[in-house]
Amino acid sequence: MDIIKTLSISLLLLVLAFSLQVGAEKNVSISDRSDLQQNISGEETQADHQTDSKNETKSDISVNDTKKQEHPDQVEVNRSPPLTNTTAERNVSANKTGTDGNQTGPSAADIQKAFSGWYEKAENASATGNNKAAADAYAAALRLDKGSEKALAGYGAVLSKLGRDSEALDIYTRLQNISPNNTTILIPLGREQNAIGSHEAALATLLNATTTYPNNTEGWNQLAAAYAGLSRYEEALTTVRKSLQISTDQAGGWGQLGAILSGQGRFYEAVPALEKSLTLDPSDGATWTNLGNTWTALGHLKEASQSYEAATESRPSDTALWQRLGAIYEKMNKTKEAAEAFRKGGVASVSDTPANQSVQEPNKTVSKPETNITNRTGEEPSGSPVKNETNQAKA
């Protein structure tokens, strides 16, 4: 009986222990499920936040797209305008601003386009005799392409026509440095060496030129001028006559012959030669100047003033020429005209001029063509009788 009672109690305890264990496992399972549910809920909430953020970003992008469509000029403010001829020329003188705000230089195409435009303007102005405009346009072209041989050659030629001989010589020297084997530079280079009084240098240059181009009359004319500048008049006359044998229908040869004769004091013989030259080329400022010098030496003030006036048409910036004309006007008692001529010559009166003695005292002349006047040219003017600019050979 006691044994049965003891077994019953043991069995009851086992059942109770089993029940407690099952309940504990159920509690753990419920807790795990609760934690898992919370994690899932948290992840879903985070995903929702990310989705909202993405939606907001998409919304911002959409708004920006709308703004671009409504105000494209406000969105792309750095977009460059289409390039035109005018902007191409402006771009070479002022840098453009790039899209990143940095300064960028003009493109090679911009520079070439602007250069071609200026060069064409220069050539057209030169062809029509507008040498001042041509000189300005050539200078603008050379600021874009400093080494352009064709622009340098054209610029030197018009500077010479304007009587700006020192500048012309600089240009031809620069051209020779760029292209030392270019023999076509020799004749204009020698011409400008003559013009500034560098006759020894001109002689060497032009002896080379006439050897290279024996049929070029301008080369012989300028070689004659170099001889005359060195007072080697017989060689000068022989040389210029060689030029006239090649062609009698050339202004340069007759002009140089007249200049040499005038330089010798053979003024009456010089006048017809100079006038013959001017019938062939009435725009040659140097020959008009030489004729004015010759008339001045002969005391013919009216003819001298007319010759100098004609010379100023093609050489408006030649200050020595204006000074000569002013001196003649003053001798003719044309006070108003004299004052204006001296103003253009950069002086106040005849006493301030470096002009030669024949201009200051035009009545000291000769009565016979074979008589020479000594010291006729106290100072070499830019349009001296030993310079002639006709038949210029472009390099």
Coordinates of C-alpha atoms in Angstrom, one line a residue:
M1 CA 0.0 0.0 0.0
D2 CA 2.8 2.3 0.9
I3 CA 4.6 1.3 -2.2
I4 CA 1.7 2.2 -4.4
K5 CA 1.3 5.6 -2.7
T6 CA 5.0 6.3 -3.2
L7 CA 4.9 5.5 -6.9
S8 CA 1.9 7.7 -7.4
I9 CA 3.6 10.7 -5.8
S10 CA 6.7 10.1 -8.0
L11 CA 4.6 9.9 -11.1
L12 CA 2.8 13.1 -10.2
L13 CA 6.1 14.9 -9.7
L14 CA 7.4 13.8 -13.2
V15 CA 4.2 15.0 -14.9
L16 CA 4.5 18.3 -13.1
A17 CA 8.2 18.7 -14.1
F18 CA 7.4 17.8 -17.7
S19 CA 4.6 20.4 -17.8
L20 CA 6.9 23.1 -16.4
Q21 CA 9.6 22.3 -19.1
V22 CA 7.1 22.5 -22.0
G23 CA 5.8 25.8 -20.7
A24 CA 9.3 27.3 -20.6
E25 CA 10.0 26.3 -24.2
K26 CA 6.7 27.8 -25.3
N27 CA 7.7 31.1 -23.6
V28 CA 11.1 31.1 -25.3
S29 CA 9.5 30.5 -28.7
I30 CA 7.0 33.3 -28.2
S31 CA 9.8 35.7 -27.2
D32 CA 11.9 34.8 -30.3
R33 CA 9.0 35.3 -32.6
S34 CA 8.3 38.7 -30.9
D35 CA 12.0 39.8 -31.5
L36 CA 11.9 38.6 -35.1
Q37 CA 8.7 40.5 -35.7
Q38 CA 10.2 43.7 -34.3
N39 CA 13.3 43.3 -36.5
I40 CA 11.1 42.8 -39.5
S41 CA 9.1 45.8 -38.6
G42 CA 12.2 47.9 -38.1
E43 CA 13.6 46.9 -41.5
E44 CA 10.3 47.7 -43.2
T45 CA 10.4 51.1 -41.5
Q46 CA 13.9 51.8 -42.7
A47 CA 13.0 50.7 -46.2
D48 CA 10.1 53.0 -46.1
H49 CA 12.4 55.9 -45.2
Q50 CA 14.7 55.0 -48.0
T51 CA 11.8 54.9 -50.5
D52 CA 10.6 58.3 -49.3
S53 CA 14.1 59.7 -49.7
K54 CA 14.3 58.3 -53.2
N55 CA 11.0 59.7 -54.0
E56 CA 12.1 63.1 -52.7
T57 CA 15.2 63.0 -54.9
K58 CA 13.2 62.0 -57.9
S59 CA 10.9 64.9 -57.2
D60 CA 13.9 67.3 -57.0
I61 CA 15.2 66.1 -60.3
S62 CA 11.8 66.4 -61.9
V63 CA 11.6 70.0 -60.6
N64 CA 15.1 70.8 -62.0
D65 CA 14.1 69.3 -65.4
T66 CA 11.1 71.5 -65.4
K67 CA 13.2 74.6 -64.6
K68 CA 15.6 73.7 -67.5
Q69 CA 12.6 73.5 -69.8
E70 CA 11.2 76.8 -68.6
H71 CA 14.4 78.8 -68.2
P72 CA 17.2 77.2 -70.2
D73 CA 19.1 80.5 -70.3
Q74 CA 19.4 80.4 -66.5
V75 CA 20.5 76.8 -66.3
E76 CA 23.3 76.9 -68.9
V77 CA 24.7 80.4 -68.4
N78 CA 28.2 79.5 -69.8
R79 CA 27.1 78.3 -73.2
S80 CA 29.0 80.4 -75.8
P81 CA 27.1 82.2 -78.6
P82 CA 27.5 81.2 -82.2
L83 CA 30.8 82.5 -83.7
T84 CA 30.4 85.3 -86.3
N85 CA 32.9 87.3 -88.3
T86 CA 32.7 90.1 -85.7
T87 CA 33.2 87.9 -82.7
A88 CA 36.0 86.1 -84.4
E89 CA 37.9 89.4 -84.7
R90 CA 37.1 90.4 -81.1
N91 CA 38.2 87.0 -79.8
V92 CA 41.8 87.6 -80.9
S93 CA 42.1 90.8 -79.0
A94 CA 40.3 89.7 -75.8
N95 CA 40.3 86.3 -74.1
K96 CA 37.1 84.3 -73.9
T97 CA 35.8 82.9 -70.6
G98 CA 35.5 79.1 -70.6
T99 CA 32.7 77.1 -69.0
D100 CA 34.9 76.5 -65.9
G101 CA 35.5 80.2 -65.4
N102 CA 39.1 80.1 -66.5
Q103 CA 40.5 82.4 -69.2
T104 CA 41.1 80.6 -72.5
G105 CA 42.9 82.0 -75.6
P106 CA 41.2 82.3 -79.1
S107 CA 41.3 79.2 -81.2
A108 CA 43.6 78.9 -84.2
A109 CA 40.6 79.1 -86.5
D110 CA 39.5 82.4 -84.9
I111 CA 43.0 83.8 -85.4
Q112 CA 43.3 82.7 -89.0
K113 CA 39.9 84.1 -89.8
A114 CA 40.7 87.5 -88.3
F115 CA 44.1 87.6 -90.0
S116 CA 42.6 86.8 -93.4
G117 CA 40.0 89.6 -92.9
W118 CA 42.7 92.2 -92.1
Y119 CA 45.0 91.1 -94.8
E120 CA 42.2 91.3 -97.4
K121 CA 41.4 94.8 -96.2
A122 CA 45.0 95.8 -96.5
E123 CA 45.4 94.4 -100.0
N124 CA 42.2 96.2 -101.2
A125 CA 43.2 99.5 -99.7
S126 CA 46.7 99.2 -101.3
A127 CA 45.2 98.4 -104.7
T128 CA 43.1 101.6 -104.5
G129 CA 46.0 103.8 -103.4
N130 CA 44.8 104.3 -99.8
N131 CA 48.2 103.6 -98.3
K132 CA 47.4 104.9 -94.8
A133 CA 44.4 102.5 -94.5
A134 CA 46.5 99.7 -96.0
A135 CA 49.3 100.3 -93.5
D136 CA 46.8 100.2 -90.6
A137 CA 45.3 97.0 -91.8
Y138 CA 48.7 95.3 -92.4
A139 CA 49.7 96.2 -88.9
A140 CA 46.5 94.7 -87.5
A141 CA 47.1 91.5 -89.5
L142 CA 50.7 91.2 -88.2
R143 CA 49.6 91.5 -84.6
L144 CA 47.8 88.2 -85.3
D145 CA 50.6 86.5 -87.3
K146 CA 54.0 88.2 -86.7
G147 CA 55.8 85.9 -89.1
S148 CA 53.5 86.3 -92.2
E149 CA 55.9 87.0 -95.1
K150 CA 53.2 88.3 -97.4
A151 CA 51.9 90.7 -94.8
L152 CA 55.4 91.9 -94.0
A153 CA 56.1 92.5 -97.7
G154 CA 52.9 94.4 -98.2
Y155 CA 53.4 96.5 -95.1
G156 CA 57.0 97.4 -96.0
A157 CA 55.8 98.6 -99.5
V158 CA 53.1 100.9 -98.2
L159 CA 55.3 102.3 -95.5
S160 CA 57.8 103.2 -98.2
K161 CA 55.1 104.9 -100.3
L162 CA 54.1 106.9 -97.2
G163 CA 57.7 108.0 -96.7
R164 CA 58.0 106.1 -93.4
D165 CA 61.4 104.8 -94.5
S166 CA 62.9 103.8 -91.1
E167 CA 59.8 101.7 -90.3
A168 CA 59.9 100.2 -93.8
L169 CA 63.6 99.3 -93.4
D170 CA 62.8 97.6 -90.0
I171 CA 60.0 95.6 -91.7
Y172 CA 62.3 94.4 -94.6
T173 CA 65.1 93.6 -92.2
R174 CA 62.6 91.5 -90.1
L175 CA 61.5 89.8 -93.3
Q176 CA 65.1 89.0 -94.3
N177 CA 65.7 87.5 -90.8
I178 CA 62.7 85.3 -91.2
S179 CA 63.6 84.2 -94.7
P180 CA 67.3 84.8 -95.3
N181 CA 67.3 82.9 -98.6
N182 CA 64.5 85.0 -100.1
T183 CA 66.3 87.0 -102.7
T184 CA 63.2 89.0 -103.7
I185 CA 63.7 91.0 -100.5
L186 CA 67.0 92.4 -101.7
I187 CA 65.7 95.2 -104.0
P188 CA 63.2 96.7 -101.5
L189 CA 65.7 96.3 -98.7
G190 CA 68.3 98.2 -100.7
R191 CA 65.8 100.9 -101.6
E192 CA 65.1 101.5 -97.9
Q193 CA 68.8 101.5 -97.0
N194 CA 69.3 104.2 -99.6
A195 CA 66.3 106.1 -98.2
I196 CA 67.8 106.5 -94.8
G197 CA 71.3 107.3 -96.1
S198 CA 73.0 103.9 -95.6
H199 CA 74.4 103.9 -99.1
E200 CA 77.4 101.5 -98.4
A201 CA 75.0 98.9 -97.1
A202 CA 72.6 99.6 -100.0
L203 CA 75.5 99.2 -102.5
A204 CA 76.3 95.7 -101.2
T205 CA 72.7 94.7 -101.2
L206 CA 71.9 95.9 -104.7
L207 CA 75.0 94.5 -106.3
N208 CA 73.8 91.2 -105.1
A209 CA 70.3 92.0 -106.3
T210 CA 71.3 93.0 -109.8
T211 CA 73.4 89.9 -110.2
T212 CA 70.4 87.7 -109.2
Y213 CA 67.9 89.7 -111.2
P214 CA 69.8 91.3 -114.1
N215 CA 66.6 92.3 -116.0
N216 CA 64.9 94.0 -113.1
T217 CA 65.0 97.7 -113.8
E218 CA 64.2 98.7 -110.2
G219 CA 67.3 96.9 -109.0
W220 CA 69.5 98.9 -111.4
N221 CA 67.7 102.1 -110.5
Q222 CA 68.3 101.6 -106.8
L223 CA 71.9 100.6 -107.4
A224 CA 72.4 103.9 -109.3
A225 CA 70.9 105.7 -106.3
A226 CA 73.4 104.0 -104.0
Y227 CA 76.3 105.2 -106.3
A228 CA 74.9 108.7 -106.3
G229 CA 74.6 108.7 -102.5
L230 CA 78.3 108.0 -102.4
S231 CA 79.0 110.8 -104.9
R232 CA 80.1 108.3 -107.5
Y233 CA 78.0 110.1 -110.1
E234 CA 79.6 108.6 -113.3
E235 CA 78.9 105.1 -112.1
A236 CA 75.4 106.2 -111.1
L237 CA 74.7 107.6 -114.6
T238 CA 76.1 104.5 -116.3
T239 CA 73.9 102.2 -114.1
V240 CA 70.7 104.1 -114.6
R241 CA 71.2 104.2 -118.3
K242 CA 71.6 100.4 -118.2
S243 CA 68.2 100.3 -116.6
L244 CA 66.7 102.6 -119.4
Q245 CA 68.2 100.3 -122.0
I246 CA 66.2 97.4 -120.6
S247 CA 63.0 99.6 -120.8
T248 CA 62.5 103.2 -121.6
D249 CA 58.8 103.1 -120.6
Q250 CA 59.4 103.1 -116.9
A251 CA 58.9 105.8 -114.4
G252 CA 61.7 104.5 -112.1
G253 CA 64.5 104.9 -114.6
W254 CA 63.6 108.5 -115.6
G255 CA 63.0 109.5 -112.0
Q256 CA 66.3 108.1 -110.9
L257 CA 68.1 109.8 -113.9
G258 CA 66.5 113.2 -112.9
A259 CA 67.5 112.6 -109.2
I260 CA 71.1 111.9 -110.1
L261 CA 71.3 115.0 -112.4
S262 CA 69.8 117.1 -109.7
G263 CA 72.2 115.7 -107.2
Q264 CA 75.0 116.8 -109.5
G265 CA 73.6 120.3 -109.7
R266 CA 72.5 119.8 -113.3
F267 CA 69.0 121.1 -112.5
Y268 CA 67.9 122.2 -115.9
E269 CA 68.7 118.7 -117.2
A270 CA 67.0 117.1 -114.2
V271 CA 63.6 118.8 -114.7
P272 CA 62.6 117.1 -118.0
A273 CA 63.7 113.7 -116.7
L274 CA 61.7 114.1 -113.5
E275 CA 58.6 115.3 -115.5
K276 CA 58.9 112.4 -117.8
S277 CA 58.8 110.1 -114.8
L278 CA 55.7 111.7 -113.4
T279 CA 53.8 111.4 -116.7
L280 CA 54.4 107.6 -116.3
D281 CA 53.6 107.5 -112.6
P282 CA 51.9 110.7 -111.3
S283 CA 51.4 109.3 -107.8
D284 CA 55.1 108.9 -107.0
G285 CA 55.7 111.1 -104.0
A286 CA 59.5 110.8 -104.0
T287 CA 59.8 112.0 -107.6
W288 CA 57.4 115.0 -106.8
T289 CA 59.7 115.8 -103.9
N290 CA 62.8 115.6 -106.1
L291 CA 61.2 117.9 -108.6
G292 CA 60.2 120.3 -105.8
N293 CA 63.9 120.2 -104.6
T294 CA 65.1 121.0 -108.1
W295 CA 62.6 123.9 -108.6
T296 CA 63.6 125.2 -105.2
A297 CA 67.3 125.2 -106.2
L298 CA 66.4 127.0 -109.4
G299 CA 64.4 129.6 -107.4
H300 CA 61.1 128.8 -109.0
L301 CA 59.0 129.0 -105.9
K302 CA 55.5 128.6 -107.5
E303 CA 56.6 125.4 -109.3
A304 CA 58.4 124.2 -106.1
S305 CA 55.3 124.7 -104.0
Q306 CA 53.1 122.9 -106.5
S307 CA 55.5 119.9 -106.6
Y308 CA 55.7 119.7 -102.8
E309 CA 51.9 119.9 -102.6
A310 CA 51.5 117.0 -105.0
A311 CA 54.1 115.0 -103.0
T312 CA 52.0 115.5 -99.7
E313 CA 49.1 113.7 -101.4
S314 CA 50.9 110.4 -101.2
R315 CA 53.2 111.2 -98.3
P316 CA 51.0 113.0 -95.7
S317 CA 53.1 111.9 -92.7
D318 CA 56.5 113.1 -94.1
T319 CA 57.3 115.9 -91.7
A320 CA 60.4 117.0 -93.6
L321 CA 58.3 117.4 -96.7
W322 CA 55.8 119.7 -94.9
Q323 CA 58.7 121.7 -93.5
R324 CA 60.0 122.3 -97.0
L325 CA 56.6 123.3 -98.2
G326 CA 56.2 125.7 -95.2
A327 CA 59.5 127.3 -96.0
I328 CA 58.5 127.9 -99.6
Y329 CA 55.1 129.4 -98.5
E330 CA 56.9 131.7 -96.1
K331 CA 59.2 132.9 -98.9
M332 CA 56.0 133.5 -101.0
N333 CA 54.5 135.5 -98.1
K334 CA 51.7 132.9 -97.7
T335 CA 51.7 133.3 -93.9
K336 CA 48.6 131.3 -93.2
E337 CA 49.6 128.4 -95.5
A338 CA 53.1 128.4 -94.1
A339 CA 51.9 128.2 -90.5
E340 CA 49.7 125.2 -91.4
A341 CA 52.5 123.4 -93.2
F342 CA 54.9 123.9 -90.3
R343 CA 52.2 122.6 -87.9
K344 CA 52.0 119.4 -89.9
G345 CA 55.8 119.3 -90.0
G346 CA 55.9 119.5 -86.2
V347 CA 57.7 122.9 -86.0
A348 CA 56.7 126.5 -85.4
S349 CA 58.6 128.3 -88.1
V350 CA 61.3 128.0 -90.8
S351 CA 64.0 128.7 -88.2
D352 CA 63.1 125.4 -86.5
T353 CA 63.4 123.3 -89.6
P354 CA 66.3 121.0 -90.3
A355 CA 65.6 121.5 -94.0
N356 CA 68.4 122.0 -96.5
Q357 CA 69.9 125.3 -97.4
S358 CA 68.2 125.5 -100.8
V359 CA 64.8 125.5 -99.0
Q360 CA 65.7 128.1 -96.5
E361 CA 67.3 130.3 -99.1
P362 CA 65.7 129.4 -102.4
N363 CA 67.1 132.4 -104.3
K364 CA 70.6 131.1 -104.1
T365 CA 70.4 129.4 -107.5
V366 CA 72.3 129.1 -110.7
S367 CA 71.6 130.5 -114.1
K368 CA 73.3 127.8 -116.1
P369 CA 72.6 124.1 -116.0
E370 CA 76.3 123.1 -115.9
T371 CA 77.0 125.1 -112.8
N372 CA 76.9 123.2 -109.6
I373 CA 75.7 124.5 -106.2
T374 CA 77.8 123.2 -103.3
N375 CA 76.3 122.2 -100.0
R376 CA 72.8 122.1 -101.6
T377 CA 71.7 119.4 -99.2
G378 CA 72.8 120.4 -95.7
E379 CA 71.0 117.4 -94.4
E380 CA 69.7 114.4 -96.1
P381 CA 65.8 114.6 -96.3
S382 CA 63.6 111.6 -96.4
G383 CA 62.7 112.4 -100.0
S384 CA 66.3 113.2 -101.2
P385 CA 67.2 113.1 -104.9
V386 CA 68.9 109.8 -104.5
K387 CA 65.8 107.9 -103.6
N388 CA 63.2 106.8 -106.0
E389 CA 60.2 104.6 -105.1
T390 CA 58.8 103.7 -108.5
N391 CA 58.3 100.1 -109.7
Q392 CA 58.6 98.7 -106.2
A393 CA 59.2 95.0 -106.2
K394 CA 57.2 93.2 -103.6
A395 CA 58.9 90.4 -101.7

